[in-house]
XYZ file of C-alpha atoms in Angstrom:
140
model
C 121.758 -179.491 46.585
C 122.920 -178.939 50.039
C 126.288 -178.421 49.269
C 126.146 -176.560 46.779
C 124.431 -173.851 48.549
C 126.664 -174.280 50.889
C 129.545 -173.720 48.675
C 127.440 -170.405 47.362
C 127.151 -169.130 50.600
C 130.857 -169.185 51.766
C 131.733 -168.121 47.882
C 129.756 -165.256 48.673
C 130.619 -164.309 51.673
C 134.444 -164.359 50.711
C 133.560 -161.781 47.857
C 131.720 -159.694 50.595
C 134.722 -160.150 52.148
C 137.039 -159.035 49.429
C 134.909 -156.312 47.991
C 134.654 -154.674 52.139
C 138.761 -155.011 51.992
C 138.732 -153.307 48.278
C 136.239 -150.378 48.955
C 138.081 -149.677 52.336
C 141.528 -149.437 50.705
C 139.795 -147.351 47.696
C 138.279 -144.786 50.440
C 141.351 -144.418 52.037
C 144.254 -143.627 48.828
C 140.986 -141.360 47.592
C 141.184 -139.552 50.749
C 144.969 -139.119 50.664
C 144.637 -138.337 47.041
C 142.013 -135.710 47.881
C 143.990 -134.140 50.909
C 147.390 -134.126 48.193
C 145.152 -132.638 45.956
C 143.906 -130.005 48.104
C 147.179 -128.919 48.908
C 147.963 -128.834 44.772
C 144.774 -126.163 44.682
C 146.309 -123.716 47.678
C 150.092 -124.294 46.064
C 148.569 -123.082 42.528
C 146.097 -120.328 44.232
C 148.914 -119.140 46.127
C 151.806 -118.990 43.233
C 148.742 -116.996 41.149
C 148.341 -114.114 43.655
C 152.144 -114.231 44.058
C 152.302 -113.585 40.684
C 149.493 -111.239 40.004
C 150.931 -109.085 43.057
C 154.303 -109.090 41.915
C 152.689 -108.228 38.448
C 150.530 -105.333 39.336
C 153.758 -103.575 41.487
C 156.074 -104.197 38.787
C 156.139 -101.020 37.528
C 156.681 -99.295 40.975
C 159.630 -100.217 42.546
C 158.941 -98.400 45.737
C 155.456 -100.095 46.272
C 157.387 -103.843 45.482
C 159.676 -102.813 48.135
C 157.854 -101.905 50.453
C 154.895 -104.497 49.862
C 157.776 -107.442 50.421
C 159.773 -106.002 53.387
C 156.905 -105.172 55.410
C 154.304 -108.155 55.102
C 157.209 -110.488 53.931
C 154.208 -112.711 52.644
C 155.370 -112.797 49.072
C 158.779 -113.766 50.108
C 157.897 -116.330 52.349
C 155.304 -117.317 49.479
C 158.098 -117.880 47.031
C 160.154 -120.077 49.412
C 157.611 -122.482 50.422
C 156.132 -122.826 46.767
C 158.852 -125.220 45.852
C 159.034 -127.184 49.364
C 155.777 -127.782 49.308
C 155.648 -129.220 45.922
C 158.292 -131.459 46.967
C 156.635 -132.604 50.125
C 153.497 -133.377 48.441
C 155.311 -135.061 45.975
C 157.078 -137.215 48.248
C 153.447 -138.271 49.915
C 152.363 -139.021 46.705
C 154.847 -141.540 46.421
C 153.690 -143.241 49.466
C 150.334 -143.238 48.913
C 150.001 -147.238 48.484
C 148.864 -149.088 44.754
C 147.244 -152.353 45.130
C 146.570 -155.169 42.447
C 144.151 -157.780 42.877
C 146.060 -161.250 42.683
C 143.844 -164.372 41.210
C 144.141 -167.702 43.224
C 145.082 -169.928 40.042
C 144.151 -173.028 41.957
C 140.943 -172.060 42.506
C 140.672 -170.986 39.067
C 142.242 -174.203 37.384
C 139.560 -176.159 40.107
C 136.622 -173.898 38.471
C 137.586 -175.108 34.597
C 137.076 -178.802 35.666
C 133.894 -179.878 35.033
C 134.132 -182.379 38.598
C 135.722 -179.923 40.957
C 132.679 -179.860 43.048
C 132.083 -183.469 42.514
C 130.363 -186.029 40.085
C 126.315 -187.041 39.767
C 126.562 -191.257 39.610
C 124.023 -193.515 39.759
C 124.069 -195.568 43.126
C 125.966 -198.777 42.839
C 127.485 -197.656 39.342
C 131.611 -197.715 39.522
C 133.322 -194.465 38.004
C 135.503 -195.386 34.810
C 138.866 -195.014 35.906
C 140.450 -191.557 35.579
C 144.042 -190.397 34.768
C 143.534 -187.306 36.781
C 140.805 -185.411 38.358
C 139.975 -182.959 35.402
C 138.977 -185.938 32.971
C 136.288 -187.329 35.018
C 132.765 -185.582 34.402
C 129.227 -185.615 35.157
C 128.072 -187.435 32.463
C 129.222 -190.640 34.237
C 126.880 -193.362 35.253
């Protein structure tokens, strides 16, 4: 029973392994999907008092004038809107996407009922086998 334990212990410690790799790559697109995100919020807050101040001088030219020309906020507001959006769109599309990819040896190796060996009585011969996969423990 050795082995097998042995074979349990480095199994798990590769999924220790794989599951550190996974939550580290997880933390860090969340974080850049938080920061992007963040960014999304002040873009929307910021286009919403653009509007509602361009809504509540509307009906005084004067005060619209004046309000743009002399803070120059609002205009500079409207021009970085759309560069922004584009900027965090273009970090969005490097934000990395990753897919876990299944060893299919190991996996065909885990369907045979000898990939970790056979249980045979001392002395007793193994029938002969075509391949690997059609020998099984209920030999000997």
């Amino acid at each position: 029973m050795m082995h097998g334990d042995k074979m349990i212990k480095e199994l798990n410690e590769r999924i220790g392994e794989l599951t550190a790799q996974i939550t580290s790559k997880s933390l860090n697109v969340q974080s850049s999907l938080f920061k992007l995100g963040q960014i999304c919020e002040t873009v929307e807050s910021d286009a919403q008092q653009l509007a509602r101040t361009l809504e509540e001088n509307a009906n005084d030219d004067v005060l619209l004038f004046i309000t743009s020309h002399i803070s120059h906020k609002s205009e500079n507001e409207l021009y970085s809107l759309p560069k922004t959006l584009v900027d965090v769109e273009e970090e969005c599309k490097q934000v990395p996407t990753y897919e876990f990819e299944v060893n299919h040896a190991i996996e065909e190796a885990l369907r045979s009922t000898s990939c970790i060996g056979v249980y045979r009585q001392n002395g007793a011969e193994l029938p002969p086998c075509i391949s690997a996969d059609e020998c099984n423990t209920n030999t000997g």
